[in-house]
Amino acid sequence: MAGPRLTAERRSQDLDELSSTEVDVLVIGGGVTGCGIALDAASRGLTAALVEKSDLAHGTSRWSSKLVHGGLRYLATGDVGLALESARERGVLMSTTAPHLVRPLPMVVPLGDDVDGRGGLMFDAGHRAGDVLRRVARTSRDTLPTPRRISRAETMRLVPGVRRDGLRGGLLNWDGQLEDDARLVVGLARTAASYGARVVTYAAALQADGSGATVRDERTGATLRIRAKAVVNATGAWADTLAPETRLRPSKGVHVVLSAARLGHPAAAMTVPVPGHANRYVFALPHPDGIVHLGLTDDPLDGPLPDVPRAEESEIAFLLDTLSRGLHVPLSRSDVIGTFAGVRPLLAAEEGRTADLSRRHAVVQGDDGLWTVLGGKLTTYRKMAEDAVDHLTATPCRTRELPLVGAVGPVPAGVPDRLVRRYGAEAGQVAALAVHDPRLLEPVAPGVPVLGVELAWGVHAEGALTVEDLLERRTRLSLVDAWHEAARAAAEAALGATV
């Protein structure tokens, strides 16, 4: 489907209209949950608006492992219901909602000295239980093949950097992988806008209750009151800012970015157990553009939450040391080309590690009428949104059968593969921005994978208002330090040329 264009002009118009109109639903928070709620509400025929204090996907939603989990780890903790929900939502994303952004990812557990015979049997049993979930969720084998044991030679072919000593072979299973978590959020926001939702970034909710919110335009400093019949607080780990009675226990997840060349250009993700911990692993996840995301930590985050968490040296060292246990050549600090960290909005519990806390979600209403969505995870955002909007209307949910912009339609011949991978059926429209300047189909800087049209499209159609919107969320160039700096001038030029 052809998506609407989020622009600076549209943002200003939406703000003006919201100052004098009551909406059915006001959503606060522009992450995956908030954008999912705005889409669900608008697609059911409700008038919907979304305000976000920064940019789309500014917070937790862009700091995931880029995995669409099928719930395997939840089976290990006995939470069959959450595992099945995850498997079903993975199937919806891969088959209907965003098949252009989610693809199968092979994942290998090398059977080396750190995985004994009993451990291998447990991994294999878990993979086969996960395959049962796949079947119950009605995800085809063409989408996610059956897990199997693989030979030593195939293990080394899929993960060339694996340690050879004591390697007996490997276990192969499959899960879903996002091209880019921030692109999913932007796609949700634009699809919501196609159903009439007003999506306004850089608009901070200073106060909210069940009848509306006082919002400050962060671009001008002006304030306005947005009236609504229902208000949903979808600010994730920061939910208690608007709803102080909420009880969350945030945890921090850190990733390290490596060059894929350093690991021999793996064709599959690699799983390594964390010594001394049951059901805890690190993953080396290959991504397009020649990088690997190594993650992740799971530790409590106490005190005031930072706007953008940072990776500490001790966390980086933990990830490098753990993965190195399974590598032929150990990693060093100099192999790190970028880092990122995010905050998980986990539901509070009385005790236990944050790694053991449930990833379930809850929708609660405060005494002031404000609805708040708590907990959850990226894979199940759609179900979280459905549950939230079910409290507001009896009209049935439509999002299980609703594709996002770019998910459906032909792609013209000759469009660069990179654009097809990231924009789906809209790739032709993105490429067409180079019709008057063919240089826009070239990389924005030497050694940087992003093309000039991607920056132009970010401003022209995806609501980017600042250089950091382009570098950090529309293209993810900020994941690699050298790319971020090299592309800054091109991002500044794109804003100047389009706005």
Coordinates of C-alpha atoms in Angstrom, one line a residue:
M1 CA 0.0 0.0 0.0
A2 CA 1.1 3.6 -0.6
G3 CA 1.8 5.2 2.7
P4 CA 1.2 8.8 3.8
R5 CA 4.1 11.1 4.2
L6 CA 5.0 12.4 7.6
T7 CA 6.6 15.9 7.2
A8 CA 7.3 19.0 9.2
E9 CA 4.3 20.7 7.5
R10 CA 2.0 17.9 8.4
R11 CA 3.2 17.9 12.0
S12 CA 2.4 21.6 12.4
Q13 CA -1.0 21.1 10.9
D14 CA -1.8 18.2 13.2
L15 CA -0.7 20.2 16.2
D16 CA -3.0 23.1 15.2
E17 CA -6.0 20.8 14.7
L18 CA -5.4 19.0 18.0
S19 CA -5.5 22.3 19.9
S20 CA -9.2 22.7 19.0
T21 CA -10.5 19.1 18.5
E22 CA -11.3 16.3 20.9
V23 CA -10.1 12.8 19.8
D24 CA -11.3 9.4 20.8
V25 CA -7.8 8.2 21.9
L26 CA -4.7 10.1 22.7
V27 CA -1.5 7.9 22.9
I28 CA 1.5 9.1 24.7
G29 CA 4.8 7.5 23.5
G30 CA 6.2 6.9 20.0
G31 CA 7.8 3.6 20.5
V32 CA 6.6 0.3 19.1
T33 CA 3.8 -0.1 21.7
G34 CA 2.5 3.5 21.3
C35 CA 2.6 3.4 17.5
G36 CA 0.9 0.0 17.6
I37 CA -1.9 1.3 19.8
A38 CA -2.4 4.3 17.5
L39 CA -2.7 2.0 14.5
D40 CA -5.0 -0.4 16.2
A41 CA -7.3 2.5 17.4
A42 CA -7.3 4.3 14.0
S43 CA -7.9 1.1 12.1
R44 CA -11.0 0.4 14.3
G45 CA -12.5 3.7 13.2
L46 CA -11.5 5.7 16.3
T47 CA -10.1 9.2 16.0
A48 CA -6.5 8.8 17.3
A49 CA -3.5 11.0 18.0
L50 CA 0.0 10.2 19.2
V51 CA 2.5 12.5 20.9
E52 CA 6.1 11.7 21.5
K53 CA 8.5 14.0 23.4
S54 CA 11.4 13.2 21.1
D55 CA 11.5 11.2 17.8
L56 CA 9.8 8.0 16.8
A57 CA 11.7 5.0 18.2
H58 CA 13.8 7.3 20.4
G59 CA 13.7 5.0 23.4
T60 CA 13.7 1.3 24.1
S61 CA 12.3 0.2 20.7
R62 CA 15.4 0.9 18.7
W63 CA 17.8 -0.8 21.1
S64 CA 16.6 -4.4 20.7
S65 CA 18.5 -7.4 19.4
K66 CA 16.5 -7.0 16.2
L67 CA 15.0 -10.5 16.9
V68 CA 11.4 -11.5 16.6
H69 CA 11.4 -14.2 19.2
G70 CA 9.3 -17.3 18.9
G71 CA 9.1 -17.7 22.7
L72 CA 11.8 -20.4 23.2
R73 CA 13.3 -18.9 26.3
Y74 CA 9.9 -18.6 27.9
L75 CA 9.3 -22.3 27.5
A76 CA 12.5 -22.9 29.6
T77 CA 11.0 -20.9 32.4
G78 CA 7.7 -22.7 32.2
D79 CA 5.6 -19.8 30.8
V80 CA 3.9 -21.7 28.0
G81 CA 1.2 -19.0 27.5
L82 CA 3.7 -16.3 26.8
A83 CA 5.8 -18.6 24.6
L84 CA 2.8 -19.4 22.5
E85 CA 1.8 -15.7 22.3
S86 CA 5.3 -14.9 21.1
A87 CA 5.2 -17.6 18.5
R88 CA 1.8 -16.5 17.2
E89 CA 2.9 -12.8 17.0
R90 CA 6.1 -13.8 15.2
G91 CA 4.0 -15.5 12.6
V92 CA 1.8 -12.5 12.1
L93 CA 4.8 -10.3 11.6
M94 CA 6.5 -12.7 9.2
S95 CA 3.4 -13.5 7.1
T96 CA 1.2 -10.4 7.1
T97 CA 2.3 -7.3 9.1
A98 CA 5.9 -6.8 8.0
P99 CA 7.2 -9.7 5.8
H100 CA 9.4 -7.1 4.1
L101 CA 11.2 -6.3 7.4
V102 CA 11.2 -9.7 9.1
R103 CA 13.1 -12.7 7.7
P104 CA 14.2 -16.2 8.9
L105 CA 17.5 -16.2 10.8
P106 CA 19.4 -19.5 11.2
M107 CA 20.8 -19.8 14.8
V108 CA 23.6 -22.3 15.7
V109 CA 24.6 -23.7 19.0
P110 CA 28.1 -25.1 18.5
L111 CA 28.6 -28.4 20.4
G112 CA 32.0 -27.7 21.8
D113 CA 33.7 -28.3 25.2
D114 CA 31.4 -25.8 26.9
V115 CA 28.3 -27.9 25.9
D116 CA 28.4 -31.5 27.2
G117 CA 26.2 -34.3 26.1
R118 CA 23.5 -33.5 28.6
G119 CA 23.5 -29.9 27.7
G120 CA 23.3 -30.7 24.0
L121 CA 20.2 -32.9 24.6
M122 CA 18.6 -30.1 26.6
F123 CA 19.2 -27.6 23.7
D124 CA 17.9 -30.1 21.2
A125 CA 14.8 -30.7 23.3
G126 CA 14.2 -27.0 23.6
H127 CA 14.5 -26.4 19.9
R128 CA 12.0 -29.2 19.2
A129 CA 9.6 -27.8 21.7
G130 CA 10.0 -24.4 19.9
D131 CA 9.1 -26.2 16.7
V132 CA 5.9 -27.4 18.2
L133 CA 5.1 -23.8 19.0
R134 CA 5.8 -22.9 15.4
R135 CA 3.3 -25.5 14.3
V136 CA 0.6 -24.5 16.8
A137 CA 1.1 -20.9 15.7
R138 CA 0.6 -22.1 12.1
T139 CA 3.9 -20.7 10.8
S140 CA 4.9 -22.8 7.8
R141 CA 8.2 -24.8 7.5
D142 CA 8.9 -22.7 4.3
T143 CA 9.1 -19.7 6.6
L144 CA 10.9 -21.3 9.6
P145 CA 12.5 -24.7 8.8
T146 CA 12.6 -27.6 11.2
P147 CA 15.5 -27.6 13.7
R148 CA 18.2 -30.2 13.2
R149 CA 21.7 -31.4 14.2
I150 CA 24.4 -30.3 11.8
S151 CA 27.9 -31.6 11.2
R152 CA 31.2 -30.1 12.3
A153 CA 31.8 -28.9 8.7
E154 CA 28.4 -27.3 8.4
T155 CA 28.8 -25.6 11.7
M156 CA 32.1 -24.1 10.6
R157 CA 30.6 -23.0 7.3
L158 CA 27.7 -21.2 9.0
V159 CA 29.8 -19.6 11.8
P160 CA 33.4 -19.6 10.5
G161 CA 34.8 -18.0 13.6
V162 CA 33.8 -20.9 15.9
R163 CA 36.4 -22.6 18.0
R164 CA 37.6 -25.8 16.4
D165 CA 39.0 -27.6 19.4
G166 CA 36.6 -30.1 20.7
L167 CA 33.9 -29.1 18.2
R168 CA 31.5 -32.1 17.6
G169 CA 29.0 -30.3 15.4
G170 CA 26.1 -28.0 16.1
L171 CA 22.4 -27.6 16.6
L172 CA 20.5 -25.5 14.1
N173 CA 17.2 -23.8 14.7
W174 CA 15.4 -20.8 13.2
D175 CA 13.8 -17.6 14.5
G176 CA 12.7 -14.2 13.1
Q177 CA 15.0 -11.3 12.6
L178 CA 14.1 -7.7 12.0
E179 CA 15.9 -5.7 9.3
D180 CA 15.6 -2.8 11.7
D181 CA 13.5 -2.3 14.8
A182 CA 13.3 1.5 14.3
R183 CA 12.0 0.9 10.7
L184 CA 9.2 -1.2 12.2
V185 CA 8.2 1.7 14.4
V186 CA 8.2 4.2 11.6
G187 CA 6.2 1.8 9.5
L188 CA 3.6 1.5 12.2
A189 CA 3.4 5.3 12.6
R190 CA 2.9 5.9 8.9
T191 CA 0.4 3.1 8.6
A192 CA -1.5 4.6 11.5
A193 CA -1.4 8.0 9.8
S194 CA -2.9 6.4 6.7
Y195 CA -6.0 5.5 8.8
G196 CA -6.2 9.1 10.0
A197 CA -4.1 9.1 13.1
R198 CA -2.3 12.3 13.9
V199 CA 1.3 11.5 14.7
V200 CA 3.3 14.4 16.3
T201 CA 6.9 14.0 17.4
Y202 CA 8.8 16.5 19.6
A203 CA 5.6 17.1 21.7
A204 CA 6.1 16.3 25.4
A205 CA 3.2 15.4 27.6
L206 CA 3.7 17.4 30.8
Q207 CA 0.6 16.1 32.5
A208 CA -2.0 13.6 31.6
D209 CA -5.3 12.1 32.9
G210 CA -8.3 10.3 31.5
S211 CA -9.6 13.5 29.8
G212 CA -6.5 14.6 27.9
A213 CA -3.0 15.9 28.3
T214 CA -1.0 19.2 28.5
V215 CA 1.6 19.0 25.8
R216 CA 4.6 21.2 25.0
D217 CA 5.8 21.7 21.5
E218 CA 9.5 21.0 21.9
R219 CA 10.2 22.9 18.7
T220 CA 8.6 26.2 19.7
G221 CA 8.0 25.9 23.5
A222 CA 4.3 26.5 23.1
T223 CA 1.9 24.5 25.2
L224 CA -1.6 23.2 24.4
R225 CA -4.3 21.0 26.0
I226 CA -5.3 18.0 23.9
R227 CA -8.7 16.8 24.9
A228 CA -9.5 13.1 24.5
K229 CA -12.2 10.6 25.5
A230 CA -9.4 8.2 26.5
V231 CA -5.6 8.6 27.1
V232 CA -3.1 5.7 27.0
N233 CA 0.3 6.1 28.6
A234 CA 2.7 4.0 26.4
T235 CA 6.0 5.4 27.6
G236 CA 7.5 2.1 28.6
A237 CA 10.2 2.2 31.3
W238 CA 9.3 5.9 31.8
A239 CA 5.6 5.2 32.5
D240 CA 5.8 6.3 36.1
T241 CA 6.6 9.9 35.0
L242 CA 2.9 10.2 34.1
A243 CA 1.5 7.5 36.3
P244 CA 3.5 7.5 39.6
E245 CA 1.6 4.5 41.0
T246 CA 3.0 2.1 38.4
R247 CA 5.5 -0.5 39.5
L248 CA 8.3 -1.4 37.1
R249 CA 11.7 -2.8 37.5
P250 CA 13.7 -1.6 34.6
S251 CA 16.7 -3.6 33.3
K252 CA 19.5 -2.7 31.0
G253 CA 20.5 -4.6 27.9
V254 CA 23.8 -3.9 26.3
H255 CA 25.0 -4.8 22.8
V256 CA 28.4 -4.6 21.1
V257 CA 28.8 -4.0 17.3
L258 CA 31.5 -6.0 15.5
S259 CA 32.6 -6.2 11.9
A260 CA 31.3 -9.3 10.3
A261 CA 34.7 -9.8 8.8
R262 CA 36.2 -10.3 12.2
L263 CA 34.0 -13.4 12.7
G264 CA 34.5 -14.7 9.1
H265 CA 31.2 -13.3 7.8
P266 CA 28.9 -15.6 9.6
A267 CA 25.7 -16.8 7.8
A268 CA 24.0 -17.7 11.1
A269 CA 23.7 -16.4 14.6
M270 CA 26.0 -18.1 17.2
T271 CA 24.8 -18.9 20.7
V272 CA 27.3 -19.3 23.6
P273 CA 26.1 -20.2 27.1
V274 CA 27.1 -17.9 30.0
P275 CA 29.2 -19.9 32.4
G276 CA 27.5 -20.6 35.7
H277 CA 24.1 -19.6 34.6
A278 CA 21.1 -21.7 33.5
N279 CA 19.1 -20.4 30.5
R280 CA 21.4 -17.5 29.9
Y281 CA 23.4 -17.0 26.7
V282 CA 25.1 -14.4 24.5
F283 CA 24.3 -14.2 20.8
A284 CA 26.4 -13.0 17.9
L285 CA 23.7 -11.9 15.4
P286 CA 24.8 -11.2 11.8
H287 CA 23.1 -8.2 10.2
P288 CA 23.1 -6.8 6.7
D289 CA 25.8 -4.2 5.9
G290 CA 28.6 -6.4 7.2
I291 CA 28.1 -6.0 11.0
V292 CA 27.3 -8.4 13.9
H293 CA 25.4 -7.4 17.0
L294 CA 26.8 -9.2 20.1
G295 CA 24.4 -9.2 23.1
L296 CA 23.2 -9.0 25.5
T297 CA 23.3 -8.2 29.2
D298 CA 20.3 -8.2 31.5
D299 CA 20.9 -6.3 34.8
P300 CA 18.8 -4.1 37.1
L301 CA 18.9 -0.4 36.4
D302 CA 18.4 1.5 39.6
G303 CA 17.9 5.2 40.1
P304 CA 16.8 7.8 37.6
L305 CA 16.6 6.4 34.1
P306 CA 19.0 7.9 31.5
D307 CA 17.4 9.2 28.3
V308 CA 19.9 7.2 26.3
P309 CA 21.7 4.5 28.3
R310 CA 25.4 3.8 27.7
A311 CA 27.4 0.6 27.7
E312 CA 29.9 0.4 30.5
E313 CA 33.3 -1.1 30.0
S314 CA 32.6 -3.9 32.3
E315 CA 29.5 -4.8 30.3
I316 CA 31.5 -4.7 27.0
A317 CA 34.1 -6.9 28.5
F318 CA 31.5 -9.5 29.7
L319 CA 30.1 -9.8 26.2
L320 CA 33.5 -10.1 24.5
D321 CA 34.8 -12.6 27.1
T322 CA 31.7 -14.8 26.9
L323 CA 31.6 -15.0 23.1
S324 CA 35.4 -15.5 23.0
R325 CA 34.9 -18.8 24.8
G326 CA 33.3 -20.2 21.7
L327 CA 35.7 -18.5 19.1
H328 CA 38.8 -19.8 17.4
V329 CA 40.4 -16.4 17.9
P330 CA 39.3 -14.5 21.0
L331 CA 38.0 -10.9 20.7
S332 CA 39.6 -7.8 22.1
R333 CA 38.4 -4.3 22.9
S334 CA 39.8 -3.0 19.6
D335 CA 37.4 -5.2 17.7
V336 CA 34.4 -3.1 18.9
I337 CA 33.2 -0.7 16.3
G338 CA 30.1 0.5 18.2
T339 CA 27.9 -0.2 21.2
F340 CA 24.3 0.5 22.2
A341 CA 22.1 -0.1 25.3
G342 CA 18.4 -0.1 26.0
V343 CA 16.0 -0.2 29.0
R344 CA 13.4 -2.9 29.3
P345 CA 10.2 -2.0 31.1
L346 CA 9.8 -5.2 33.1
L347 CA 6.9 -5.7 35.5
A348 CA 8.1 -5.5 39.1
A349 CA 8.5 -8.6 41.2
E350 CA 9.5 -9.1 44.8
E351 CA 12.8 -10.8 44.1
G352 CA 15.0 -12.5 41.6
R353 CA 17.3 -11.4 38.7
T354 CA 15.8 -9.2 36.1
A355 CA 16.7 -11.9 33.6
D356 CA 14.1 -14.1 35.4
L357 CA 11.3 -11.5 35.4
S358 CA 8.3 -12.1 33.1
R359 CA 8.1 -10.4 29.8
R360 CA 4.3 -10.3 30.1
H361 CA 2.4 -7.1 29.8
A362 CA -0.5 -5.5 31.7
V363 CA -3.0 -2.7 30.9
V364 CA -4.1 -0.8 34.0
Q365 CA -6.2 2.3 34.7
G366 CA -5.4 4.8 37.3
D367 CA -7.7 6.6 39.6
D368 CA -7.5 9.7 37.3
G369 CA -8.7 7.6 34.3
L370 CA -5.3 7.3 32.6
W371 CA -4.7 4.0 31.0
T372 CA -1.1 2.7 31.2
V373 CA 0.5 -0.2 29.3
L374 CA 3.2 -2.0 31.4
G375 CA 5.9 -4.6 30.5
G376 CA 5.9 -6.6 27.3
K377 CA 8.4 -6.9 24.6
L378 CA 8.8 -5.9 20.9
T379 CA 7.6 -9.2 19.4
T380 CA 4.2 -9.0 21.1
Y381 CA 3.6 -5.2 20.6
R382 CA 0.5 -6.0 18.4
K383 CA -1.2 -8.0 21.1
M384 CA -0.3 -5.4 23.7
A385 CA -2.0 -2.8 21.5
E386 CA -5.0 -5.0 20.9
D387 CA -5.5 -5.5 24.6
A388 CA -5.2 -1.8 25.3
V389 CA -7.7 -0.7 22.7
D390 CA -10.1 -3.5 23.7
H391 CA -10.6 -1.5 26.9
L392 CA -11.7 1.5 24.8
T393 CA -14.1 0.1 22.2
A394 CA -16.1 -3.1 21.4
T395 CA -15.2 -2.8 17.7
P396 CA -13.1 -5.9 16.7
C397 CA -9.4 -5.6 16.3
R398 CA -8.1 -5.6 12.6
T399 CA -4.4 -5.6 12.9
R400 CA -3.8 -9.3 12.7
E401 CA -4.7 -9.1 9.0
L402 CA -3.4 -5.5 8.3
P403 CA 0.0 -5.1 6.5
L404 CA 2.2 -2.1 7.1
V405 CA 3.3 0.3 4.4
G406 CA 5.8 -1.4 2.2
A407 CA 4.6 -4.9 3.0
V408 CA 2.4 -5.4 -0.1
G409 CA 3.0 -4.6 -3.8
P410 CA 5.5 -4.9 -6.7
V411 CA 8.9 -3.4 -6.8
P412 CA 10.1 -2.0 -10.1
A413 CA 13.1 -3.6 -11.8
G414 CA 16.5 -2.1 -11.3
V415 CA 15.9 -0.8 -7.7
P416 CA 19.0 -1.4 -5.5
D417 CA 18.6 -4.5 -3.3
R418 CA 19.4 -2.5 -0.2
L419 CA 16.3 -0.4 -0.8
V420 CA 14.1 -3.4 -1.3
R421 CA 15.4 -4.9 1.9
R422 CA 14.5 -1.9 3.9
Y423 CA 11.5 -0.3 2.2
G424 CA 9.7 -3.3 0.6
A425 CA 7.1 -2.2 -2.0
E426 CA 8.0 1.5 -1.4
A427 CA 11.6 0.9 -2.6
G428 CA 10.7 2.3 -6.1
Q429 CA 9.3 5.5 -4.6
V430 CA 12.5 5.9 -2.5
A431 CA 14.7 5.3 -5.6
A432 CA 12.7 7.8 -7.6
L433 CA 13.9 10.6 -5.4
A434 CA 17.2 10.3 -7.4
V435 CA 15.5 11.1 -10.7
H436 CA 16.9 14.6 -10.8
D437 CA 20.2 13.8 -9.0
P438 CA 21.5 10.2 -9.7
R439 CA 24.2 10.7 -7.1
L440 CA 21.5 10.1 -4.5
L441 CA 21.7 6.4 -5.4
E442 CA 25.3 6.4 -4.2
P443 CA 26.6 5.8 -0.6
V444 CA 26.5 9.0 1.4
A445 CA 30.2 8.7 2.3
P446 CA 33.0 6.3 1.5
G447 CA 32.6 3.0 3.3
V448 CA 29.1 3.8 4.5
P449 CA 26.3 1.5 3.2
V450 CA 23.4 4.0 3.3
L451 CA 22.4 5.7 0.0
G452 CA 21.5 9.3 -0.4
V453 CA 17.9 8.6 -1.2
E454 CA 17.4 7.1 2.2
L455 CA 18.3 10.4 4.0
A456 CA 16.0 12.3 1.5
W457 CA 13.1 9.8 2.1
G458 CA 13.6 10.1 5.9
V459 CA 12.8 13.9 5.6
H460 CA 10.4 13.7 2.7
A461 CA 8.1 10.9 4.0
E462 CA 9.1 9.6 7.5
G463 CA 9.0 12.7 9.7
A464 CA 12.7 13.2 10.4
L465 CA 13.2 16.7 11.7
T466 CA 16.9 16.7 12.9
V467 CA 20.2 15.3 11.8
E468 CA 20.1 12.8 14.7
D469 CA 16.6 11.6 13.5
L470 CA 18.3 10.6 10.3
L471 CA 21.5 9.1 11.6
E472 CA 20.2 7.4 14.7
R473 CA 16.7 6.2 13.7
R474 CA 15.9 6.4 10.0
T475 CA 19.2 4.8 8.9
R476 CA 20.9 3.5 12.1
L477 CA 24.2 4.9 11.0
S478 CA 24.9 5.7 14.6
L479 CA 25.4 2.0 15.5
V480 CA 28.9 2.2 14.0
D481 CA 30.8 5.2 15.3
A482 CA 32.8 5.8 12.1
W483 CA 29.7 5.7 9.9
H484 CA 27.9 8.2 12.2
E485 CA 30.7 10.8 11.8
A486 CA 31.3 10.2 8.1
A487 CA 27.6 10.7 7.2
R488 CA 26.8 13.8 9.3
A489 CA 27.4 16.2 6.4
A490 CA 25.1 14.3 4.1
A491 CA 22.4 14.3 6.8
E492 CA 22.7 18.0 7.2
A493 CA 22.5 18.5 3.4
A494 CA 19.4 16.3 3.2
L495 CA 17.6 18.4 5.8
G496 CA 18.6 21.6 4.2
A497 CA 17.5 20.4 0.7
T498 CA 14.1 19.1 1.7
V499 CA 12.8 21.2 4.6

